[in-house]
mmCIF file of C-alpha atoms in Angstrom:
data_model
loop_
_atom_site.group_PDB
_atom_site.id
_atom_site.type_symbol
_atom_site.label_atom_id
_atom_site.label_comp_id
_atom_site.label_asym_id
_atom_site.label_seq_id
_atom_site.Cartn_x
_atom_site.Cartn_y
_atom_site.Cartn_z
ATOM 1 C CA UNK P 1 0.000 0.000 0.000
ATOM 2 C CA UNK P 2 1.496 3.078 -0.842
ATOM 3 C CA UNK P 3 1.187 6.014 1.356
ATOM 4 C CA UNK P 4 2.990 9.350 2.351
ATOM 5 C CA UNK P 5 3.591 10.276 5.874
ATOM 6 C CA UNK P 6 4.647 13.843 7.460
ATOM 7 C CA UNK P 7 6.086 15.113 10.731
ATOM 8 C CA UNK P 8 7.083 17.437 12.872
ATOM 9 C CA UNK P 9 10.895 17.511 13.032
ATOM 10 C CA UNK P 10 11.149 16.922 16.334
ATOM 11 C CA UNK P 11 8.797 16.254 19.067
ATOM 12 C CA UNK P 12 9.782 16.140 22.914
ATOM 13 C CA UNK P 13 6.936 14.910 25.093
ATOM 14 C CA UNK P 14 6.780 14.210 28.956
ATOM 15 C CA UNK P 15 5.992 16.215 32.851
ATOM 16 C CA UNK P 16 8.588 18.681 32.955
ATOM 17 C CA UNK P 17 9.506 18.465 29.714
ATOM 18 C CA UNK P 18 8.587 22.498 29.624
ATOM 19 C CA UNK P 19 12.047 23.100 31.857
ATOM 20 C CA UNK P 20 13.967 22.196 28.244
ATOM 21 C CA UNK P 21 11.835 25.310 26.593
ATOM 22 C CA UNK P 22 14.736 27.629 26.801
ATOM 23 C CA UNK P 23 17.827 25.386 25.689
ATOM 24 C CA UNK P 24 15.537 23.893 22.548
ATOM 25 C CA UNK P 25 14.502 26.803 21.417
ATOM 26 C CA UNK P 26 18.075 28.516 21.109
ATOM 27 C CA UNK P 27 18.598 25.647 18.537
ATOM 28 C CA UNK P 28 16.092 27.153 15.847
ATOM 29 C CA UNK P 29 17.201 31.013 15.759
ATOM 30 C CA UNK P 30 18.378 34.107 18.561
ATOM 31 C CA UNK P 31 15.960 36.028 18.272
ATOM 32 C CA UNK P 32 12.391 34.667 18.887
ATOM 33 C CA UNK P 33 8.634 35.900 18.370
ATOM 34 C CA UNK P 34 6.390 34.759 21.434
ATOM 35 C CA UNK P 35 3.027 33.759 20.633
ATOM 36 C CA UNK P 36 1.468 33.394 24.368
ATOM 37 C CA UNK P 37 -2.113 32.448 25.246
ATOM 38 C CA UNK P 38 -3.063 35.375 27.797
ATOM 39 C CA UNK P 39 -5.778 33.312 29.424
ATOM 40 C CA UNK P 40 -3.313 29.994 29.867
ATOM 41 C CA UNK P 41 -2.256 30.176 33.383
ATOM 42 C CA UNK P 42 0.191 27.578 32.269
ATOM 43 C CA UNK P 43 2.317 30.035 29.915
ATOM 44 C CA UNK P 44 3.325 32.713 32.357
ATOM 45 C CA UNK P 45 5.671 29.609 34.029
ATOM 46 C CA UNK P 46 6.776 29.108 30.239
ATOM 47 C CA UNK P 47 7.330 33.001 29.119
ATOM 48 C CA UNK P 48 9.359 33.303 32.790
ATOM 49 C CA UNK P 49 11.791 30.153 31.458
ATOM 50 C CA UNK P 50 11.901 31.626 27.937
ATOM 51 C CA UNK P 51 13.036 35.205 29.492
ATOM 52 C CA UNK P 52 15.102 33.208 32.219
ATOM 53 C CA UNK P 53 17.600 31.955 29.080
ATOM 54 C CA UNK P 54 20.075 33.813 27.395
ATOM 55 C CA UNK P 55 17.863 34.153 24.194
ATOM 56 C CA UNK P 56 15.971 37.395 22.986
ATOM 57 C CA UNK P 57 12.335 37.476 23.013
ATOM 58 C CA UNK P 58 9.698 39.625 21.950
ATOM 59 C CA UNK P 59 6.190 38.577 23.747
ATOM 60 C CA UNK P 60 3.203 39.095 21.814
ATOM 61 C CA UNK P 61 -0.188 38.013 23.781
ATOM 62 C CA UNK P 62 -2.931 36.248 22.225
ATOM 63 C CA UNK P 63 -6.151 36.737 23.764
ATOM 64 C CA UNK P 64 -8.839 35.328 20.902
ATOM 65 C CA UNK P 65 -8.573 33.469 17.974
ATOM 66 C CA UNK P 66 -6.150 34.139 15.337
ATOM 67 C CA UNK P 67 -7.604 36.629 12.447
ATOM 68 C CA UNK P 68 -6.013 38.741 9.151
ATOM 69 C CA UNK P 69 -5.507 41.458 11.407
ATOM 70 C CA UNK P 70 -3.915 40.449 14.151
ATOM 71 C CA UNK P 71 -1.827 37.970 12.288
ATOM 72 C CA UNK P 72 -1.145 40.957 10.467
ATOM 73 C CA UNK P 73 -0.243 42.742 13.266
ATOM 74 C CA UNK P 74 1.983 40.222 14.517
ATOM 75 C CA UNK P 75 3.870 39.778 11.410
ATOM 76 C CA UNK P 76 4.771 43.743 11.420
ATOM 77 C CA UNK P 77 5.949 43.542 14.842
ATOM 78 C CA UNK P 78 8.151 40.251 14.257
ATOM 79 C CA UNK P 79 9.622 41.487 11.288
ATOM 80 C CA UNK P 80 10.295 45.540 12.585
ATOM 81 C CA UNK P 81 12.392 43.208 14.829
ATOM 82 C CA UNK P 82 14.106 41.105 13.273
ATOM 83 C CA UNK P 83 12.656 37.777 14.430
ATOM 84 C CA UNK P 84 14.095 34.895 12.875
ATOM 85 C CA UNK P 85 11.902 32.451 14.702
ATOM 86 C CA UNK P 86 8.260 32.018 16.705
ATOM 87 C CA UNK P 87 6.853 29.884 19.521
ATOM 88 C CA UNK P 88 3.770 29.531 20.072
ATOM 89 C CA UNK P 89 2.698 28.497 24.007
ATOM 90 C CA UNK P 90 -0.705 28.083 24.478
ATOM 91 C CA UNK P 91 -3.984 26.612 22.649
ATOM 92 C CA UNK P 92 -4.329 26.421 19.112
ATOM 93 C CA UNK P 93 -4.799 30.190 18.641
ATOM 94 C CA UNK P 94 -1.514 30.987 19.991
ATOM 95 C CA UNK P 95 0.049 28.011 17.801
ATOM 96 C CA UNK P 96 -1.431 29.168 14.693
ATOM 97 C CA UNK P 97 -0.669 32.974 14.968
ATOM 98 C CA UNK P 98 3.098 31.633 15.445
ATOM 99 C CA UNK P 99 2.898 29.414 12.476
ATOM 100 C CA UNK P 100 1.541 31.945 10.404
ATOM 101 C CA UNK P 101 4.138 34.445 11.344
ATOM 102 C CA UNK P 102 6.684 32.206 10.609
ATOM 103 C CA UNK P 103 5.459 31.827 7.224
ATOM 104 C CA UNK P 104 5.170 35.579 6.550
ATOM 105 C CA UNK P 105 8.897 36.414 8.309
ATOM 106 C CA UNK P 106 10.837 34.761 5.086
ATOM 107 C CA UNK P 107 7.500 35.423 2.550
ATOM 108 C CA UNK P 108 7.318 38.767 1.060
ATOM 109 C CA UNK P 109 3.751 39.197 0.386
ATOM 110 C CA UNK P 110 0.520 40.006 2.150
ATOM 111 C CA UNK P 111 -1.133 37.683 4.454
ATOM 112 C CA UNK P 112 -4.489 37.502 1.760
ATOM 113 C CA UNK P 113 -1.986 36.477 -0.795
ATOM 114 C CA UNK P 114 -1.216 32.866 0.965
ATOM 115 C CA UNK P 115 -4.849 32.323 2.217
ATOM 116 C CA UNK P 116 -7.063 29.221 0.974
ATOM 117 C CA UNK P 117 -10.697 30.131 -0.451
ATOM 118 C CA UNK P 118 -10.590 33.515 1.081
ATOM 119 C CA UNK P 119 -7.327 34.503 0.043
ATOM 120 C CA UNK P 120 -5.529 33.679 -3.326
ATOM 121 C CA UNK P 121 -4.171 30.558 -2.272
ATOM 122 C CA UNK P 122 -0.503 31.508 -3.173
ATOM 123 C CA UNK P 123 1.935 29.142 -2.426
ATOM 124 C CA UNK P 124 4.700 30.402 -0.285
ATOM 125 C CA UNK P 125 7.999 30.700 -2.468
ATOM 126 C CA UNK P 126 10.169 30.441 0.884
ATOM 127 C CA UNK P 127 10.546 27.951 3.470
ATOM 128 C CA UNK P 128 8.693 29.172 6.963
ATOM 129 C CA UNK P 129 11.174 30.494 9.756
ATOM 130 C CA UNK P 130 11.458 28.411 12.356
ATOM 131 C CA UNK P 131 8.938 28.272 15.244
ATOM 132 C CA UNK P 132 7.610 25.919 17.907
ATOM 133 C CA UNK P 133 5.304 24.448 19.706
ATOM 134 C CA UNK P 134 3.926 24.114 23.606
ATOM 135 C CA UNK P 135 0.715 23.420 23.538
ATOM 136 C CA UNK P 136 -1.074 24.002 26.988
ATOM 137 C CA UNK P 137 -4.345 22.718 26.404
ATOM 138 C CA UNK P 138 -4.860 18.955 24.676
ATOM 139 C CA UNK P 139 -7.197 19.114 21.479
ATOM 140 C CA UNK P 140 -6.345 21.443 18.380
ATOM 141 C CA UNK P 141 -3.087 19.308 17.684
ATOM 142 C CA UNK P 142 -2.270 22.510 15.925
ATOM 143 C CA UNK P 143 1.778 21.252 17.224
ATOM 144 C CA UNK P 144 1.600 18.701 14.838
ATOM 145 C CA UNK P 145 -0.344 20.320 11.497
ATOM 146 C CA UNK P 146 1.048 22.311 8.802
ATOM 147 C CA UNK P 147 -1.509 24.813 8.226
ATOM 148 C CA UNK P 148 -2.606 28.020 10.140
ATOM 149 C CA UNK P 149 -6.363 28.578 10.369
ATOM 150 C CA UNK P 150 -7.246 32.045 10.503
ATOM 151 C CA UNK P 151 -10.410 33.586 10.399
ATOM 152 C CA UNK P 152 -11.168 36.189 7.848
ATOM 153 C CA UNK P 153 -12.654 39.386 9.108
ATOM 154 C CA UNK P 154 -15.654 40.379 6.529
ATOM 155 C CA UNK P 155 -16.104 37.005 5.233
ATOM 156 C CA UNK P 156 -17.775 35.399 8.142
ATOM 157 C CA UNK P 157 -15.326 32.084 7.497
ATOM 158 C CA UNK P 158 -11.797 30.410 9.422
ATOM 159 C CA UNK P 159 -9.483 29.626 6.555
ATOM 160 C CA UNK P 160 -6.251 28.146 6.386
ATOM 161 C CA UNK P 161 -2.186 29.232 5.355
ATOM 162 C CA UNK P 162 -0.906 25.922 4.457
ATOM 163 C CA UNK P 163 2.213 24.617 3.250
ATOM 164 C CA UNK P 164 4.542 21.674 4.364
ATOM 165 C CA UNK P 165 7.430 23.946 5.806
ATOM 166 C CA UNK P 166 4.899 24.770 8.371
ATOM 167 C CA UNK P 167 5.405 21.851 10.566
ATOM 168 C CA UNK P 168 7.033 22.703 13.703
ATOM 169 C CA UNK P 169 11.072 22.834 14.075
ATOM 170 C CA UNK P 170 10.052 21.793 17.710
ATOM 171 C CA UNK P 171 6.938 19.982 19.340
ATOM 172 C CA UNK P 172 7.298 20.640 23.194
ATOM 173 C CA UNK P 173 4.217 18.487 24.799
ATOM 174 C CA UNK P 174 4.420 18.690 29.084
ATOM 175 C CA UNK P 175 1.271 17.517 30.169
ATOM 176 C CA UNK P 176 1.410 19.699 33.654
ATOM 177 C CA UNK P 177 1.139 22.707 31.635
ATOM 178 C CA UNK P 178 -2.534 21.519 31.266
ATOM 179 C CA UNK P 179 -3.063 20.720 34.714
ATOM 180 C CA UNK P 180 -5.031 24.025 35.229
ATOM 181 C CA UNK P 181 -7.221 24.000 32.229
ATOM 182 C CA UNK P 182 -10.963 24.573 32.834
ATOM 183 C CA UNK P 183 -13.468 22.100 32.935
ATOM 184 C CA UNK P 184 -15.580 23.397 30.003
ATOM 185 C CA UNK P 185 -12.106 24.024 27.799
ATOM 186 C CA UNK P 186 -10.748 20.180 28.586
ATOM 187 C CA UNK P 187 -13.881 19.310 27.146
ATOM 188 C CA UNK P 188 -13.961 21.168 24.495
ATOM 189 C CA UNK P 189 -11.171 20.649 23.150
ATOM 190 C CA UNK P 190 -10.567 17.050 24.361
ATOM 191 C CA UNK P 191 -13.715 16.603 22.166
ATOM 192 C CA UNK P 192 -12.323 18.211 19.071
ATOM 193 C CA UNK P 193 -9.166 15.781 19.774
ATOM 194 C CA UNK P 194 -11.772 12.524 19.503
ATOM 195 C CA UNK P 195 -13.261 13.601 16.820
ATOM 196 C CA UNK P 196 -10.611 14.531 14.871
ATOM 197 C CA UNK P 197 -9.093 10.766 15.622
ATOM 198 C CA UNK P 198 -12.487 9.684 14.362
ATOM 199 C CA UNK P 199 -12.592 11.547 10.958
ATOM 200 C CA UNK P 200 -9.199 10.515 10.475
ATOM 201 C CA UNK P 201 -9.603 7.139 11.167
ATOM 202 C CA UNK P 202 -12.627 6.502 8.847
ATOM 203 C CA UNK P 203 -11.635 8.671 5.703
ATOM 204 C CA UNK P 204 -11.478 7.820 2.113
ATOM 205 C CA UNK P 205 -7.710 7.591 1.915
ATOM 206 C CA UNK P 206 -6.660 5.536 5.339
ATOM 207 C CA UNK P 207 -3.296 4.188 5.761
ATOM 208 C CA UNK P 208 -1.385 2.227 8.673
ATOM 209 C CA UNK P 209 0.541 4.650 10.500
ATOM 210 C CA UNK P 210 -2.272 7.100 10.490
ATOM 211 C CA UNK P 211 -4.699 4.027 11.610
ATOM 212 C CA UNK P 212 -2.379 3.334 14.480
ATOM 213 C CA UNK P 213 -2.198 6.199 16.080
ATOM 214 C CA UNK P 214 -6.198 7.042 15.601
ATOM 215 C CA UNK P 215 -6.720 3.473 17.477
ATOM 216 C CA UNK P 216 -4.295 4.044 20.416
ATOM 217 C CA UNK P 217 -5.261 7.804 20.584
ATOM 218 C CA UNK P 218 -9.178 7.301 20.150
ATOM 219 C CA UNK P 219 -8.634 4.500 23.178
ATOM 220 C CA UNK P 220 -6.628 6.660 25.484
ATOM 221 C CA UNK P 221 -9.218 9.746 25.427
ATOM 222 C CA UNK P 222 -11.916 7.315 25.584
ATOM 223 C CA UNK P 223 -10.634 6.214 28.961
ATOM 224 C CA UNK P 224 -9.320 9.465 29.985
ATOM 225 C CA UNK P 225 -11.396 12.452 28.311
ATOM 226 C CA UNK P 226 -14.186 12.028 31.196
ATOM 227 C CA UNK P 227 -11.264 11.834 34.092
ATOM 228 C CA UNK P 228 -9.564 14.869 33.162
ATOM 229 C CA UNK P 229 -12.787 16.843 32.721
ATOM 230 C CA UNK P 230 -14.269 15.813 36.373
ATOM 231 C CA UNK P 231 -10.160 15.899 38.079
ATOM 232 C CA UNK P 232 -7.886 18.594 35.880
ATOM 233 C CA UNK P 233 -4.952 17.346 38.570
ATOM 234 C CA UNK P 234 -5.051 14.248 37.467
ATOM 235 C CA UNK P 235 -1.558 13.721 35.848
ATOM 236 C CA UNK P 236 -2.064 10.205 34.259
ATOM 237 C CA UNK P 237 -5.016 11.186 31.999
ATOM 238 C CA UNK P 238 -3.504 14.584 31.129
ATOM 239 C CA UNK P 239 -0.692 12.896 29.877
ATOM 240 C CA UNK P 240 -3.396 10.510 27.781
ATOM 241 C CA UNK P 241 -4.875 13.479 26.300
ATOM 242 C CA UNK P 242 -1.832 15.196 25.737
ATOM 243 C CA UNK P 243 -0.605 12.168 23.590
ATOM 244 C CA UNK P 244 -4.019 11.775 21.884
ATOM 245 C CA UNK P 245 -4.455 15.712 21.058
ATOM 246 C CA UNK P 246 -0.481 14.873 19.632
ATOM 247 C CA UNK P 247 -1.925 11.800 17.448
ATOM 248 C CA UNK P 248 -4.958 14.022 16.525
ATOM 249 C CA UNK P 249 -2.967 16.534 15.071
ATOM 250 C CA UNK P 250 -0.503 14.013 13.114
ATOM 251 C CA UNK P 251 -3.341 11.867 11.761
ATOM 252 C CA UNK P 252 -5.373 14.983 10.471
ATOM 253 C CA UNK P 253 -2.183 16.129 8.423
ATOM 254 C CA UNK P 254 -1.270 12.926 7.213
ATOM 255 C CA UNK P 255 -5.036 11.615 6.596
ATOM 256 C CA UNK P 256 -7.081 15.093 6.436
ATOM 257 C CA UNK P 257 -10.543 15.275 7.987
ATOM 258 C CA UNK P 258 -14.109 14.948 7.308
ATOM 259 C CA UNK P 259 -17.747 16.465 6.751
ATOM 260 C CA UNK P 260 -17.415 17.183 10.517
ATOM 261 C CA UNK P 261 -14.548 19.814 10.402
ATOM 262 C CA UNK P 262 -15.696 20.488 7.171
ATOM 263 C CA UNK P 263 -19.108 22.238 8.827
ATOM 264 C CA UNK P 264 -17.450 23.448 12.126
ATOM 265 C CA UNK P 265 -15.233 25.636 10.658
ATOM 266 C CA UNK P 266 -17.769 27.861 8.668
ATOM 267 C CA UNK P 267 -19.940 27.774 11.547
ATOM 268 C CA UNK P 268 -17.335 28.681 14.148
ATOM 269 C CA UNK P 269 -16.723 32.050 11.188
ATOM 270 C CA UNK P 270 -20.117 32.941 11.387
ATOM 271 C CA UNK P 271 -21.128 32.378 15.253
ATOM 272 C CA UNK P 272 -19.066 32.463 18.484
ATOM 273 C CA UNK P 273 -19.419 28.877 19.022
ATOM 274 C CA UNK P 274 -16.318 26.603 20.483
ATOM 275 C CA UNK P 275 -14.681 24.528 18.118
ATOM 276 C CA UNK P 276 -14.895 21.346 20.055
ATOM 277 C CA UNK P 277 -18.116 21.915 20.952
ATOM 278 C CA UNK P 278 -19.239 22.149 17.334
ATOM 279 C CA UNK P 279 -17.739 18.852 16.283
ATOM 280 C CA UNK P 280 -19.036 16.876 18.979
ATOM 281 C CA UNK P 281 -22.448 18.007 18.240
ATOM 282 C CA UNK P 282 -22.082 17.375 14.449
ATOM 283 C CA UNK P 283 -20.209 13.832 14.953
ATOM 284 C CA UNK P 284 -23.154 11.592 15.914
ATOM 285 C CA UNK P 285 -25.223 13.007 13.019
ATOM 286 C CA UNK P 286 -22.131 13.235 10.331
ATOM 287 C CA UNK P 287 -21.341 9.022 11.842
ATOM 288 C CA UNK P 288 -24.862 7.923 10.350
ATOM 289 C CA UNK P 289 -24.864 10.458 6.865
ATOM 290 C CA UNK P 290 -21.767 8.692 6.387
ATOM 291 C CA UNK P 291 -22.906 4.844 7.073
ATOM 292 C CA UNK P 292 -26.496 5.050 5.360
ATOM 293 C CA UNK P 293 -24.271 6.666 2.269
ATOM 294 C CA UNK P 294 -21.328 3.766 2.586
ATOM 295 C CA UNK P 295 -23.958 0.735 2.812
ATOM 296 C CA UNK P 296 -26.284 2.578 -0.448
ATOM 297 C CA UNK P 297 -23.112 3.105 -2.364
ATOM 298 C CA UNK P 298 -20.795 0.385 -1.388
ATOM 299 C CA UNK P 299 -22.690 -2.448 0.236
ATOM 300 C CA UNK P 300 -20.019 -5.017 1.085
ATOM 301 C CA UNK P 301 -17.200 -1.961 1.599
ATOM 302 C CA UNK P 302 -14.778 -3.481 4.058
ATOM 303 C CA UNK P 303 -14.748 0.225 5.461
ATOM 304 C CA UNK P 304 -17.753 -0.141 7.598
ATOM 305 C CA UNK P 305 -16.134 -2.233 9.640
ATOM 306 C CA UNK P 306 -14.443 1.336 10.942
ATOM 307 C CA UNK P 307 -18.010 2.708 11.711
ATOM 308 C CA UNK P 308 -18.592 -0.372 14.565
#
């Protein structure tokens, strides 16, 4: 069977791993762009270790989800200072707006130039910059993607700035940094985790890898989703979901998604709804669509056996 499969470069996962955030990131540039979720708790300890090493940072807080003008924004800044690499600690918002300045640090054109659908979809003639990742919440697995999504002010949609240099120099996963998530955000986004291991599991074009880590990670937040929502100290099923956000994120760059994501994202442009929220109220519905349409077209498909 042939199949293609992409990574991260390098991907350090474990508690405490977040004490190594200094020392890894002076491998990927000296002068760094700081993405940082101002409603984590969990990246003020980060931001102190970052401005604790002998590297120079420029903070840049991100307090919503990413859009064209504060990407925008953020860009200026990192380039008026001569970034020549980002980290992004936080959720997926703080990811993203670090992957997309990467992009536009070594890309000389406007952000609406590289934009899918509402953009013109240009390719990026330069390799990103550098940047990493710490997530601190367990569910985008924007650490692991190679795409940016971005919602586009005017146009009432979240689009993406994709290209294959986007994948992180540096995945930093420490599952204490999630220990003081909220209740209704582990859930959230614990949920858009599971159903992203879902989509990818049962899509048109599986193959092993990505089938191997869907299976372990759909297992692990099936056990440990409802633990970490009702206990956020619990350290063993933070680490679970850490790993299975981690999988989520591979298997959705390697396998792509479904009619799920496909509907959350224009939704979650055109009404403040959570992401994770969306796709676990879609998933039951999308699950039957997609079984009634399987056994109609394909009767004796040996892909329904995914569905059970």
């Amino acid at each position: 069977m042939p199949f293609e499969f992409m990574l991260p470069s390098r991907i350090v996962f474990g508690p405490g791993a977040v004490e190594q955030i200094g020392s890894l990131a002076g491998t990927l540039g000296k002068r760094i762009f700081l993405a940082v979720d101002g409603r984590a708790r969990a990246a003020e300890g980060a931001l102190r270790l970052i401005e604790r090493s002998v590297i120079d940072a420029v903070s840049f807080p991100v307090t919503g989800e990413p859009t064209t003008e504060s990407v925008t924004r953020a860009a200026d800044i990192a380039r008026g200072l001569r970034c020549d690499m980002a980290v992004g600690v936080g959720g997926g918002s703080a990811m993203d707006t670090a992957k997309a300045v990467a992009a536009l640090l070594t890309n000389p054109f406007d952000l609406m130039e590289y934009l899918e659908t509402a953009g013109k979809g240009r390719s990026l003639a330069n390799p990103a910059a550098p940047w990493m990742a710490v997530p601190t919440t367990s569910g985008t697995g924007a650490e692991a993607t190679c795409n940016a999504v971005i919602a586009c002010a005017g146009y009432g949609v979240k689009v993406s700035l994709r290209h294959r240099s986007l994948f992180a120099g540096i995945v930093l996963v420490d599952p204490e940094l999630t220990l003081s998530v909220p209740p209704d955000v582990t859930a959230g986004t614990g949920l858009d985790a599971l159903t992203q291991l879902i989509e990818a599991f049962v899509c048109n074009s599986p193959n092993p890898m990505v089938d191997a880590l869907c299976q372990d990670g759909m297992a692990m937040a099936g056990d440990s989703l409802l633990t970490a929502f009702r206990d956020g100290t619990h350290l063993q099923a933070r680490t679970d979901m850490s790993l299975a956000a981690l999988y989520s994120g591979v298997a959705l760059a390697n396998a792509k998604l479904g009619a799920v994501h496909g509907m959350a994202g224009p939704l979650g442009g055109m009404v403040p709804v959570p992401h994770g929220k969306a796709c676990a109220r879609l998933l039951p519905c999308v699950m039957e669509i997609n079984v009634r349409a399987l056994k109609s077209r394909t009767p004796d498909s040996p892909a329904l056996a995914r569905y059970q």
